[in-house]
Each structure stands twice: as C-alpha cells, then as structure tokens.
PDB file of C-alpha atoms and ligand atoms in Angstrom:
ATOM      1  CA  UNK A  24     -35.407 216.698  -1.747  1.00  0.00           C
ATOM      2  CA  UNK A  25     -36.376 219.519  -3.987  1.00  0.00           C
ATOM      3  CA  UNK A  26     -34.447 222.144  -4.779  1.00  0.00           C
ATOM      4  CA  UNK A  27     -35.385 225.865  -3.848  1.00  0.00           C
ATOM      5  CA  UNK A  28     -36.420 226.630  -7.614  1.00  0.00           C
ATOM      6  CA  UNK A  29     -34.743 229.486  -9.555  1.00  0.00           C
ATOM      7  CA  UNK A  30     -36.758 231.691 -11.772  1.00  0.00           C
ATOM      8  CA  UNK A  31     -34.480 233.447 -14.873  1.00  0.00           C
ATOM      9  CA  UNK A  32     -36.059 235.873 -16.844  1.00  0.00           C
ATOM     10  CA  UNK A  33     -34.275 236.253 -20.407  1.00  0.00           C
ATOM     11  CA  UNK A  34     -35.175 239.807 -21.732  1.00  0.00           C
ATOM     12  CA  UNK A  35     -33.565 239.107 -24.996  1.00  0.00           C
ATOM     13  CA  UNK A  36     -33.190 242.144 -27.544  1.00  0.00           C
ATOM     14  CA  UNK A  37     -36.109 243.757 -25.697  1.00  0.00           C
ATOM     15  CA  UNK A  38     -36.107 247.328 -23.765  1.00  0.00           C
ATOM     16  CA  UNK A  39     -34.101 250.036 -23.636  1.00  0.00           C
ATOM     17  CA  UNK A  40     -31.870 251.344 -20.663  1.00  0.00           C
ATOM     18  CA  UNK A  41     -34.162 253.444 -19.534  1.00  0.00           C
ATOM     19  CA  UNK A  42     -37.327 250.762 -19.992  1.00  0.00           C
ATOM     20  CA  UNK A  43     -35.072 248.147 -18.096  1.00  0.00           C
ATOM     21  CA  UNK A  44     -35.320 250.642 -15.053  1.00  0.00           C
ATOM     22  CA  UNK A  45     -38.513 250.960 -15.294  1.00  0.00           C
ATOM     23  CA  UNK A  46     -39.511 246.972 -15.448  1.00  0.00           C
ATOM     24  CA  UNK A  47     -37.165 246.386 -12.816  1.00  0.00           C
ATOM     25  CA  UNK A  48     -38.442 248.593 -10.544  1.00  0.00           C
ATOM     26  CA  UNK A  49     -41.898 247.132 -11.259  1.00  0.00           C
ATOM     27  CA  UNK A  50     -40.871 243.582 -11.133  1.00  0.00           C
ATOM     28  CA  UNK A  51     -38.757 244.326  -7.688  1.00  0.00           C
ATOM     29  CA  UNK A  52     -42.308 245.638  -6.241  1.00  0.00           C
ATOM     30  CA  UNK A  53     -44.299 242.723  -7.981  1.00  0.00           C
ATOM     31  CA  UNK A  54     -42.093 240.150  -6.290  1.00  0.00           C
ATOM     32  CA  UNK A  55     -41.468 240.993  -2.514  1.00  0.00           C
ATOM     33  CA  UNK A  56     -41.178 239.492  -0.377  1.00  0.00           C
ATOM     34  CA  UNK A  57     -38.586 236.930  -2.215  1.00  0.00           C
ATOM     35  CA  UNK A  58     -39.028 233.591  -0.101  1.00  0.00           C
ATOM     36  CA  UNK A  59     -38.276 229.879  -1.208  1.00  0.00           C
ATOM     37  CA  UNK A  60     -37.018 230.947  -4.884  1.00  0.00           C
ATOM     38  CA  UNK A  61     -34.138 232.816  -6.569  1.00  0.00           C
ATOM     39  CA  UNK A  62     -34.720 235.330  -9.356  1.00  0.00           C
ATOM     40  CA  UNK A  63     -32.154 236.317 -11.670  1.00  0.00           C
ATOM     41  CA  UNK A  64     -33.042 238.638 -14.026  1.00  0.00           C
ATOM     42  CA  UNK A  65     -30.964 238.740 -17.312  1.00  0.00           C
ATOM     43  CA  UNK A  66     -31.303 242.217 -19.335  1.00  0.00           C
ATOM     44  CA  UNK A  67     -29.379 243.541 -22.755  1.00  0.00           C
ATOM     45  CA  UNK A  68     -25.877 244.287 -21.955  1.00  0.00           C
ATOM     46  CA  UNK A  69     -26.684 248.188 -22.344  1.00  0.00           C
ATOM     47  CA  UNK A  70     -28.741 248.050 -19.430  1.00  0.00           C
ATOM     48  CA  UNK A  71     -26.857 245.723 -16.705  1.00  0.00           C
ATOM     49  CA  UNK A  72     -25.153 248.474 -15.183  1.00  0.00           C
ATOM     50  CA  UNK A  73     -28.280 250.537 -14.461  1.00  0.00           C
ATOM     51  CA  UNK A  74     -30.470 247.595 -13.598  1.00  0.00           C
ATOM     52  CA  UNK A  75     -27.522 246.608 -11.265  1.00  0.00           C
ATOM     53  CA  UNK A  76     -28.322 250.121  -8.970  1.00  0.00           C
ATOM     54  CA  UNK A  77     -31.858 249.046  -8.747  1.00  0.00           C
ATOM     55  CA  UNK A  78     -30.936 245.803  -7.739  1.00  0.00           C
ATOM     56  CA  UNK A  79     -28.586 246.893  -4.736  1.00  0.00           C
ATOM     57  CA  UNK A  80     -29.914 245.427  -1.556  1.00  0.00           C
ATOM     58  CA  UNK A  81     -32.451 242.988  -2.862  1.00  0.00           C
ATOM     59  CA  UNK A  82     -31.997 239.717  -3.409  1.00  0.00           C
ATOM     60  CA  UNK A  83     -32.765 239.406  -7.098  1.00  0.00           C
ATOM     61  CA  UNK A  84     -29.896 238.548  -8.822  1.00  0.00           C
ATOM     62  CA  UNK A  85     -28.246 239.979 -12.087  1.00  0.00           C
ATOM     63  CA  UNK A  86     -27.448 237.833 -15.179  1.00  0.00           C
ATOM     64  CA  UNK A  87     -25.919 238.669 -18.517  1.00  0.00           C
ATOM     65  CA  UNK A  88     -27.124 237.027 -21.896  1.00  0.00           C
ATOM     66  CA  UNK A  89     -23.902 235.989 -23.117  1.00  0.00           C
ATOM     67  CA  UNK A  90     -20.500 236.515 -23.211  1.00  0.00           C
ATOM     68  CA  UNK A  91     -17.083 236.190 -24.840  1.00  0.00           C
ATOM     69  CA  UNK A  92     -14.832 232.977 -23.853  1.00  0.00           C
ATOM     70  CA  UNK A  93     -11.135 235.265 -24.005  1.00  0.00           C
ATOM     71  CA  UNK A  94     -10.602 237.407 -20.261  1.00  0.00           C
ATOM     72  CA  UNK A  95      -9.897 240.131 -22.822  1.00  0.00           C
ATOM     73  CA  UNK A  96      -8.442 241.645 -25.888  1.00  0.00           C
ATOM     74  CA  UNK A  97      -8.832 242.441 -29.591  1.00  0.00           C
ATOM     75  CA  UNK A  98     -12.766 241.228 -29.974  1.00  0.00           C
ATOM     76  CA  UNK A  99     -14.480 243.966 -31.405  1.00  0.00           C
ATOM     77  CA  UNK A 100     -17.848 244.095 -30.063  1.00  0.00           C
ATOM     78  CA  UNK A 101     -17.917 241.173 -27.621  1.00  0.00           C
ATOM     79  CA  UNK A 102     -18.395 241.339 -23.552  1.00  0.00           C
ATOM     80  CA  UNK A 103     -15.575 240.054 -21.161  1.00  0.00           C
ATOM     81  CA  UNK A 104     -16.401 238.080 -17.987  1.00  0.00           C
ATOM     82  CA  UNK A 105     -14.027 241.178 -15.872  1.00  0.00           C
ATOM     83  CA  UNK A 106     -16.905 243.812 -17.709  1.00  0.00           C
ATOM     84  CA  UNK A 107     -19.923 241.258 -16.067  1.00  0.00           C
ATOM     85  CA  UNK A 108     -18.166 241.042 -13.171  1.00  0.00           C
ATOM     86  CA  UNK A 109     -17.591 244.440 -12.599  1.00  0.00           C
ATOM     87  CA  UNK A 110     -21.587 245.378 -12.913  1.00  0.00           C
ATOM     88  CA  UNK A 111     -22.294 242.496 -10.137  1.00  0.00           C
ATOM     89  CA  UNK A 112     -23.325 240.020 -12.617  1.00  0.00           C
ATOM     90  CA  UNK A 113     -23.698 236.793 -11.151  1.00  0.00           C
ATOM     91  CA  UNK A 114     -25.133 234.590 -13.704  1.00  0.00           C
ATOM     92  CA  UNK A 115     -24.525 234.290 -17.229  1.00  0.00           C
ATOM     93  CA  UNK A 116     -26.475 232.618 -19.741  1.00  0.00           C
ATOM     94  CA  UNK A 117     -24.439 230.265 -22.735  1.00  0.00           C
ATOM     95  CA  UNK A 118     -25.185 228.412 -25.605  1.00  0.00           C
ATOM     96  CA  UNK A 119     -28.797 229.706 -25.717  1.00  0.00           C
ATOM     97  CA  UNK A 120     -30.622 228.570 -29.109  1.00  0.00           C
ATOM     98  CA  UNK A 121     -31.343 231.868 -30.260  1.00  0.00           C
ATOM     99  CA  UNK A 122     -26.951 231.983 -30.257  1.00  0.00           C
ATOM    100  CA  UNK A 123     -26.253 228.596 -31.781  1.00  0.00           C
ATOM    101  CA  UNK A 124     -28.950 229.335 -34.389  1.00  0.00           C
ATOM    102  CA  UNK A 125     -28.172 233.070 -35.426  1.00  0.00           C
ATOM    103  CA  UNK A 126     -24.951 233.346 -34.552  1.00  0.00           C
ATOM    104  CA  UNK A 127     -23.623 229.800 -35.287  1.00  0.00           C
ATOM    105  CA  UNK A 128     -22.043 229.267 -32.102  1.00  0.00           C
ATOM    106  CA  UNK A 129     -21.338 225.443 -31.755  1.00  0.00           C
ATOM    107  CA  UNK A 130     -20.653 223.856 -28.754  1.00  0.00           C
ATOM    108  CA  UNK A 131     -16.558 224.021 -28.671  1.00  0.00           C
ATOM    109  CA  UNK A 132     -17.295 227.470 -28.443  1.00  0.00           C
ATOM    110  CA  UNK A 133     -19.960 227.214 -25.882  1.00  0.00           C
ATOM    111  CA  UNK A 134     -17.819 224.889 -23.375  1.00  0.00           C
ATOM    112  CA  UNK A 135     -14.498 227.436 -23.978  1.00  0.00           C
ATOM    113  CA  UNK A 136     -17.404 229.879 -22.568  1.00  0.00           C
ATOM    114  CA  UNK A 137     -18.313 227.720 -19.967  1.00  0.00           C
ATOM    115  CA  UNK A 138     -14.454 227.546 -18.364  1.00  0.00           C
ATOM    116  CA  UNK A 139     -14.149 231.149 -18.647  1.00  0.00           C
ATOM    117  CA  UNK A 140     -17.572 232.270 -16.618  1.00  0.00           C
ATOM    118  CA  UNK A 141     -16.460 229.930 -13.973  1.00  0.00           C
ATOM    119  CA  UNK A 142     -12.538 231.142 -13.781  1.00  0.00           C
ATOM    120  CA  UNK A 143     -14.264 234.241 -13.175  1.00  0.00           C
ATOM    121  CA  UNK A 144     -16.471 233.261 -11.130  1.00  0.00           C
ATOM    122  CA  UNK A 145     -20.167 233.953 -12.550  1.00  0.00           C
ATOM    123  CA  UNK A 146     -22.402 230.746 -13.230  1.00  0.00           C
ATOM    124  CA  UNK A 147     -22.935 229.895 -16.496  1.00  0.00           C
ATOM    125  CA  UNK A 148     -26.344 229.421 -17.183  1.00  0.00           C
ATOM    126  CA  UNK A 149     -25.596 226.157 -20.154  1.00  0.00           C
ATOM    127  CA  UNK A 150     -28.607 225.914 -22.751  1.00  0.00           C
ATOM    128  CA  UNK A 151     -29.041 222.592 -24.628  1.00  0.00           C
ATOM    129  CA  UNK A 152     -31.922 221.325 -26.638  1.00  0.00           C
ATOM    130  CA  UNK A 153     -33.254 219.837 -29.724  1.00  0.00           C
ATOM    131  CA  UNK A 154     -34.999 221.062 -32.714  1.00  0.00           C
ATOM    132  CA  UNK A 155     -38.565 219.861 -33.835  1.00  0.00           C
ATOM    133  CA  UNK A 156     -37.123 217.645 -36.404  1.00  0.00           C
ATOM    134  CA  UNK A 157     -34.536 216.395 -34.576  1.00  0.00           C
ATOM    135  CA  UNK A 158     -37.482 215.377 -31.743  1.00  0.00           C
ATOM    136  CA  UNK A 159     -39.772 213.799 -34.486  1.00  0.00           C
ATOM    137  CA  UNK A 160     -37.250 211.716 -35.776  1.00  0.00           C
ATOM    138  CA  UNK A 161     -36.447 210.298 -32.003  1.00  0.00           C
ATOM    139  CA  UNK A 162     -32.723 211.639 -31.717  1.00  0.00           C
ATOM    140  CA  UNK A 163     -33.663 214.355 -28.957  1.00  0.00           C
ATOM    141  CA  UNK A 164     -31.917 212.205 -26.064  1.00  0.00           C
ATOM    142  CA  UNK A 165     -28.608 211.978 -28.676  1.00  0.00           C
ATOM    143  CA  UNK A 166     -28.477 215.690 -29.258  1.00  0.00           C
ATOM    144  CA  UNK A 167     -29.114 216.596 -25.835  1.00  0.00           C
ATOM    145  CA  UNK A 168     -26.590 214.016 -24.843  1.00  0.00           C
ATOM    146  CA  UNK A 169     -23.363 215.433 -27.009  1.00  0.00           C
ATOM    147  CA  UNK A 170     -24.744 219.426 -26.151  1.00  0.00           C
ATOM    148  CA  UNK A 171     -23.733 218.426 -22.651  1.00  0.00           C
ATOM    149  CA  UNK A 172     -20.858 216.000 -23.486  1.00  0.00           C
ATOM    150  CA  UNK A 173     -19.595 218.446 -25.305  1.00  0.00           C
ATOM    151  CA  UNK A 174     -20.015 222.228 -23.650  1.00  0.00           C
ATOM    152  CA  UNK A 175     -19.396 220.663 -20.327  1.00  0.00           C
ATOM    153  CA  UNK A 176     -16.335 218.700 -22.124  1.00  0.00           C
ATOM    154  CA  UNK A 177     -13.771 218.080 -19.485  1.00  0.00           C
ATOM    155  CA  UNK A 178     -14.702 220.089 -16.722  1.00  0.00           C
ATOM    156  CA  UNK A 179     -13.838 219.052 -12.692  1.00  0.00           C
ATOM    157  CA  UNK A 180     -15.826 217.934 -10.123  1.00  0.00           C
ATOM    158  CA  UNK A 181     -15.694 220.679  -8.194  1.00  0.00           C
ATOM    159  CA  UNK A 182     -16.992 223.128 -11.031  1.00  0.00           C
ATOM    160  CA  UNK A 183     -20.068 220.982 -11.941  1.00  0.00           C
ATOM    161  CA  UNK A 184     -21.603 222.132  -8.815  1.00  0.00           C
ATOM    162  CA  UNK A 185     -21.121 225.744  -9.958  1.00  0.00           C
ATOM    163  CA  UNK A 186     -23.487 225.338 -13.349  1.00  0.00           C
ATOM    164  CA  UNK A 187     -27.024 225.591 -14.474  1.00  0.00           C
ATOM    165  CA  UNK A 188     -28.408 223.273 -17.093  1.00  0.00           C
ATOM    166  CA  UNK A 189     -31.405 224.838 -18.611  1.00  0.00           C
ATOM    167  CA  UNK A 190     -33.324 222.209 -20.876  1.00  0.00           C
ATOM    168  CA  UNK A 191     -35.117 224.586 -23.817  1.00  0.00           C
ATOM    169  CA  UNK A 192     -36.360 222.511 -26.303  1.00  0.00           C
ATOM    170  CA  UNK A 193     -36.042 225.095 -29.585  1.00  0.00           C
ATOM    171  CA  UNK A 194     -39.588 224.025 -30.808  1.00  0.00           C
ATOM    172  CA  UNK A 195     -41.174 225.381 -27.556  1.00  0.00           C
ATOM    173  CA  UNK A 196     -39.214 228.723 -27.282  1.00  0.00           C
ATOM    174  CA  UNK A 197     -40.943 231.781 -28.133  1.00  0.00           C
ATOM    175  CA  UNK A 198     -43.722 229.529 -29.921  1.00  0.00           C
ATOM    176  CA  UNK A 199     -46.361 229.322 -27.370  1.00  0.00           C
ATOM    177  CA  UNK A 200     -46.122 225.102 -27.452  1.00  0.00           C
ATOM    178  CA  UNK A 201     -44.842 224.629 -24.153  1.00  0.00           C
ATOM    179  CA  UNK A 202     -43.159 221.126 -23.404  1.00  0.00           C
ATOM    180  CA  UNK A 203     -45.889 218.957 -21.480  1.00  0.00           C
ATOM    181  CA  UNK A 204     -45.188 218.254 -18.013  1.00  0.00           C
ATOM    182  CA  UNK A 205     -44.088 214.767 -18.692  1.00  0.00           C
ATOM    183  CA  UNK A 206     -42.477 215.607 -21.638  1.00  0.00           C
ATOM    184  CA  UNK A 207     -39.800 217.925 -19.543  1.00  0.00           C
ATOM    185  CA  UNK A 208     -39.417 215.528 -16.891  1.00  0.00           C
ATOM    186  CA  UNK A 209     -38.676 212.905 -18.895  1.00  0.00           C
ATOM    187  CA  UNK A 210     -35.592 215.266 -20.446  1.00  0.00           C
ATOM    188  CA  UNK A 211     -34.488 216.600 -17.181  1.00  0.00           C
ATOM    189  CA  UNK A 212     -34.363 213.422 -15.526  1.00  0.00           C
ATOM    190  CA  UNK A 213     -32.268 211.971 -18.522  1.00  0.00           C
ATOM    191  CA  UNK A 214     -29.812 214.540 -18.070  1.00  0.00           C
ATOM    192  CA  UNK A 215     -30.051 214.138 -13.942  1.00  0.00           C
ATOM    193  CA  UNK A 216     -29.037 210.366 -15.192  1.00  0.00           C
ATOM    194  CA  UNK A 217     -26.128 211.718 -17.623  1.00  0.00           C
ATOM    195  CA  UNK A 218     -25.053 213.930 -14.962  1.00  0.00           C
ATOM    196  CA  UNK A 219     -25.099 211.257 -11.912  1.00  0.00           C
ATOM    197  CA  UNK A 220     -23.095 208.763 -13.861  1.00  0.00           C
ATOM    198  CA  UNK A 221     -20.306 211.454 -14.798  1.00  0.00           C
ATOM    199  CA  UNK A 222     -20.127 213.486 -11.856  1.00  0.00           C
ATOM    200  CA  UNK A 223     -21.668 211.189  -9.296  1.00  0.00           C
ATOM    201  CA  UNK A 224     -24.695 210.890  -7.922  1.00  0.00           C
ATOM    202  CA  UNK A 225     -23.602 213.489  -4.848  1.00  0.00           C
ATOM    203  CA  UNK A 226     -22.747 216.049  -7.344  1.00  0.00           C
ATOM    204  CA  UNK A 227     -24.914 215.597  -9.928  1.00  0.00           C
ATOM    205  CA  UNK A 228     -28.197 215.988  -7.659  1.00  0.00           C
ATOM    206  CA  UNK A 229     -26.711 219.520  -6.578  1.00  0.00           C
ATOM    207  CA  UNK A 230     -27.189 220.785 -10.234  1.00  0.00           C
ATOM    208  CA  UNK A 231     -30.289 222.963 -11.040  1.00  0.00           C
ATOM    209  CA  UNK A 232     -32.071 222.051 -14.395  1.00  0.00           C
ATOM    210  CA  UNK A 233     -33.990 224.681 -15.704  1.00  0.00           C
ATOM    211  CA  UNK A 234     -36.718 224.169 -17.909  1.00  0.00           C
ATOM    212  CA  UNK A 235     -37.168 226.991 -20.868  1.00  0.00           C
ATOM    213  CA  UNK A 236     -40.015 227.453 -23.411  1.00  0.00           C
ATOM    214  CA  UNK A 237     -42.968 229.127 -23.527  1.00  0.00           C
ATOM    215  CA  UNK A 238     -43.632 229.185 -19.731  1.00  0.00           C
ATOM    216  CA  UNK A 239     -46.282 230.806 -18.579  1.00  0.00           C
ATOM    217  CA  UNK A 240     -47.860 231.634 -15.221  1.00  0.00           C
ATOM    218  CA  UNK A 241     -51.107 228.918 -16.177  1.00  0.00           C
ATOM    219  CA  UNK A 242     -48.385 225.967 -16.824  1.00  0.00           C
ATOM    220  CA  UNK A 243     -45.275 227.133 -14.496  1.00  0.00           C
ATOM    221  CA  UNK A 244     -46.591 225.022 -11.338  1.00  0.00           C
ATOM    222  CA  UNK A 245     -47.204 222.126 -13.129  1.00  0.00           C
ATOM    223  CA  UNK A 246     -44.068 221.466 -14.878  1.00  0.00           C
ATOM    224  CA  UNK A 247     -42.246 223.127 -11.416  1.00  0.00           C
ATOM    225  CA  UNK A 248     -43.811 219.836  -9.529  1.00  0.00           C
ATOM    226  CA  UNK A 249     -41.486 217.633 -11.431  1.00  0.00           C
ATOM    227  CA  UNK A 250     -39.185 216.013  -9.274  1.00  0.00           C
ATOM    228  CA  UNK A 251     -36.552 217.247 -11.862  1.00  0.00           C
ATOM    229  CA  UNK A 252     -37.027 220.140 -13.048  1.00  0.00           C
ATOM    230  CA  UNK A 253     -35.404 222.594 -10.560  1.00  0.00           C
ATOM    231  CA  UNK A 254     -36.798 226.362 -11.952  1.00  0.00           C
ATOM    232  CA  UNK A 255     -37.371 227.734 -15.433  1.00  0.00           C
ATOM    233  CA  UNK A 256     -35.461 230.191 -17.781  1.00  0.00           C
ATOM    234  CA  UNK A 257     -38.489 232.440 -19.128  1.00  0.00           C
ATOM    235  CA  UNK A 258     -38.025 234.681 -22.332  1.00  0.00           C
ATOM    236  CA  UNK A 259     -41.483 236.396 -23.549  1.00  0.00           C
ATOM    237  CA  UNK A 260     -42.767 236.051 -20.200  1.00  0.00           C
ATOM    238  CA  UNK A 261     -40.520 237.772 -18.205  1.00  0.00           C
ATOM    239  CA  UNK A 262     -40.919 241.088 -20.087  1.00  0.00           C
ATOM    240  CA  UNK A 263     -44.237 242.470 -18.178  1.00  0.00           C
ATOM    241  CA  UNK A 264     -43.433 242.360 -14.134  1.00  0.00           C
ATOM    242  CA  UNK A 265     -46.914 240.764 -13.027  1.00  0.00           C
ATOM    243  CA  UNK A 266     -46.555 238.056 -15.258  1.00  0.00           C
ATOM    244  CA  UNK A 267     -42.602 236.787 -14.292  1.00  0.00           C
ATOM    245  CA  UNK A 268     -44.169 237.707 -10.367  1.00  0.00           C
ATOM    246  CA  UNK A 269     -47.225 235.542 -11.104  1.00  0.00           C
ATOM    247  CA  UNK A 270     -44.768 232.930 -12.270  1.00  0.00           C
ATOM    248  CA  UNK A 271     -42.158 233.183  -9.226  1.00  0.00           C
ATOM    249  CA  UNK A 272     -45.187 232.588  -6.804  1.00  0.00           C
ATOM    250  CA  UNK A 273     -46.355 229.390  -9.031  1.00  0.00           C
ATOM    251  CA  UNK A 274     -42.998 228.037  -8.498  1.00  0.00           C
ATOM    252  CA  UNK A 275     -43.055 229.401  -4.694  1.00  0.00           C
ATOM    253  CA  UNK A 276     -46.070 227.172  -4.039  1.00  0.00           C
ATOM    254  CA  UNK A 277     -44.931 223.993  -6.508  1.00  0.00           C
ATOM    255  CA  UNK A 278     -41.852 224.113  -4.171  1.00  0.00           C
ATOM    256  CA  UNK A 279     -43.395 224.909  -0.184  1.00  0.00           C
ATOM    257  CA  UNK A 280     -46.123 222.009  -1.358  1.00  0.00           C
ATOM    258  CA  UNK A 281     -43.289 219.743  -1.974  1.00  0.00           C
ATOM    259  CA  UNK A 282     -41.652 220.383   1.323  1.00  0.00           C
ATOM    260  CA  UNK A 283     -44.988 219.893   3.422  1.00  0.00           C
ATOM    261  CA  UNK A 284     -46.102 217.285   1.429  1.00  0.00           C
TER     262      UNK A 284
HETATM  263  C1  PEP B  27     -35.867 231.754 -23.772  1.00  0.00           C
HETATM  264  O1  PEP B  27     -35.617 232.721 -24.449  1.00  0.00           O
HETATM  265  O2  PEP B  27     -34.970 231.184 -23.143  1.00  0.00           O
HETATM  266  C2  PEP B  27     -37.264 231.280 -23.699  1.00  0.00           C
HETATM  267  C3  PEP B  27     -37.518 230.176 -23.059  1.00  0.00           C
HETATM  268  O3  PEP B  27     -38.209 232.041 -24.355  1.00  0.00           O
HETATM  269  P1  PEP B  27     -39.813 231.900 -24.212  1.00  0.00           P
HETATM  270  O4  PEP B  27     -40.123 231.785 -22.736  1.00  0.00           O
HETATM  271  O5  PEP B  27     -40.355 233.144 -24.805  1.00  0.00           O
HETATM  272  O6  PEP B  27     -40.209 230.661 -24.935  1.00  0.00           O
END
C-alpha cells in the first residue's frame, strides 16, 4: 500500500532569519489543513531556531541541512546533532550532492553521519545519485548501488526503519530537467529491490524514497503516482509558499487517489 507521502523542502543557502519567518509563516497558512502528507521544512542553520517558534503546534516538521558526524568537540564551524536536537529538529538531511560535490564529502563520511543522527535520534534524510555522465555511460544503478552500500554500511535492522532515502539524480537538481516519471520509478524501485534483499522485504517496504530534482507543482503528481516513490525532497521550489503548498496538495491527491482507487 502506499505510503502517506512526505514533502521536504530544502531552502539551501537561501533567506535570511528574518525572511525564513516570514516564508514560514506564509507556507504554514498556504498549507492547512495538513492531511494525508508530512512536510518537513529544512532552513539554513541560522534560522532553525526561529522557524522552530513558528512551527510550535503545527504539524510541519523541522529539518536541518546537514550536520557534523562527532556528538561534539573541537570542529570549528560545524553543527552537532545535541545543537539540532535542542531546536526540535527532527529530520536531517546527509550526503546531499550539493555536499559531496562542493565540499567533497564522500560517503565514509556520509554513513559516520548517518549513525550519529540516529544515536541521537533525528532521521537522516540519505541523498544518493548519479551524475549525467555517469547516467550516459549506463553505470547509474552501480553508483547508486555503492552510495547506499556504502553510507548505510553496516547499519541494524532496527535503524533502517528510521531513514529516508531520497533518490536526486545530480543532472536534474536545480536544472529544470526533471527525471521522467518512469525514469524515477525505475531508480526507486531498484533501490526498494537493494533494500528488500538486505533488510528484508518487511523492513525494506517501511522505508520512504524520496524523489529530488527539479520538482515542480505541474510534474509532482505524476512522478508521486509511482508505486515507489514515497514523497519528494524539493530545493528551488520550496522557496515561494504557494508553490511547495501547490506541490503538497499534488502529492495529497496522487496519494488519497491511490487509496480509493
Ligand atoms: C535539492 O536541492 O535537493 C533539489 C532537489 O533541488 P531542486 O528542486 O531545485 O532541483
């Protein structure tokens, strides 16, 4: 059965404190009533805290972009999972592209992230894959494959239920070229496979795969209808509040269709 879909929006290195209040009051209006999805909303570190206060009592949830893989200590200018935490993060998103390609985080680093967001309790939000090149020349299944071999690494049972997979194919992020409908599936249901055979089937249904890249309200619904693909983390998209509500009530609808079908 399908999965109530959740709905991420990514604000990247975009808006202020004080704009963050401001779109999130917008985008709390723009949105209610939340019914049949979950919305986490994922802002620059500078403004979880105050996003967190508007937040209070609704049931949009708060998600950080990244975050360190050490509890604490000597890192100058990195986040701790105690700091997320302690603004009611919930949700934190790893290994996005944007990190392994600017920031040359590789997946050791990723999966050391990945145990210490669930020690602590927040759900990491794992990004995997492939480049353009690496899709043209037919090894996007392979590099998707060791992403999650890899930043899941050795992780229990019991904590696979606890994780996101977002699918975010680098050539569609931020480019407008949105993976087609089949396209995604086809991913997302390889990794379901991946998943089923390492976890088991029980467990590995349980785990939302998001898909990310250039989603948009006109093509949310459609790739939403996929039997696989479980919600969607949105970047550009999620910045102006009618268009991440206009895309929350195309994955509303791709979902309550599903369940009266
Ligand atoms: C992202 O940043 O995760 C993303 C998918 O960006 P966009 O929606 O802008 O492609």
């Amino acid at each position: 059965m399908k999965k109530k879909p959740l709905i991420a929006g990514n604000w990247k290195m975009y808006k202020t404190a004080s704009e963050a209040v401001t779109l999130v009051q917008t985008l709390k209006a723009a949105v209610h009533p939340v019914m049949n999805v979950e919305i986490v909303i994922c802002p620059p570190f500078i403004a979880l805290s105050e996003v967190s206060k508007v937040l209070t009592d609704t049931p949009i949830e708060l998600g950080a972009q990244n975050m360190y893989s050490a509890p604490e200590g000597a890192f100058t200018g990195e986040i701790s999972p105690m700091m997320l935490k302690d603004v009611r993060c919930r949700f934190v998103i790893l290994g996005h592209s944007e990190r392994r390609q600017y920031f040359k985080e590789d997946n050791i680093l990723i999966h050391e992230k990945v145990k210490t967001a669930l020690k602590y309790s927040l759900v990491p939000i794992v990004c995997v894959g492939e480049t353009l090149e690496e899709r043209e020349g037919k090894a996007h299944f392979d590099v998707v494959k060791t992403q999650l071999d890899e930043c899941l690494g050795n992780l229990e049972k019991d904590d696979i239920a606890k994780v996101v997979i977002a699918y975010e194919p680098v050539w569609a992020i931020g480019t407008g070229k949105t993976a087609t409908p089949d396209q995604a599936e086809q991913m997302h249901s390889y990794i379901r496979r991946l998943l089923n055979e390492r976890f088991g089937k029980e467990l590995g249904v349980k785990v939302p795969i998001l898909y990310g890249g250039s989603v948009k309200p006109d093509n949310a619904r459609s790739l939403m209808e996929k039997p696989n693909i479980d919600g969607a983390l949105v970047g550009g998209a999620s910045l102006k509040a009618e268009t991440f509500a206009q895309i929350v009530r195309e994955a509303r609808m791709a979902y309550e269709s599903g369940v009266n079908a």
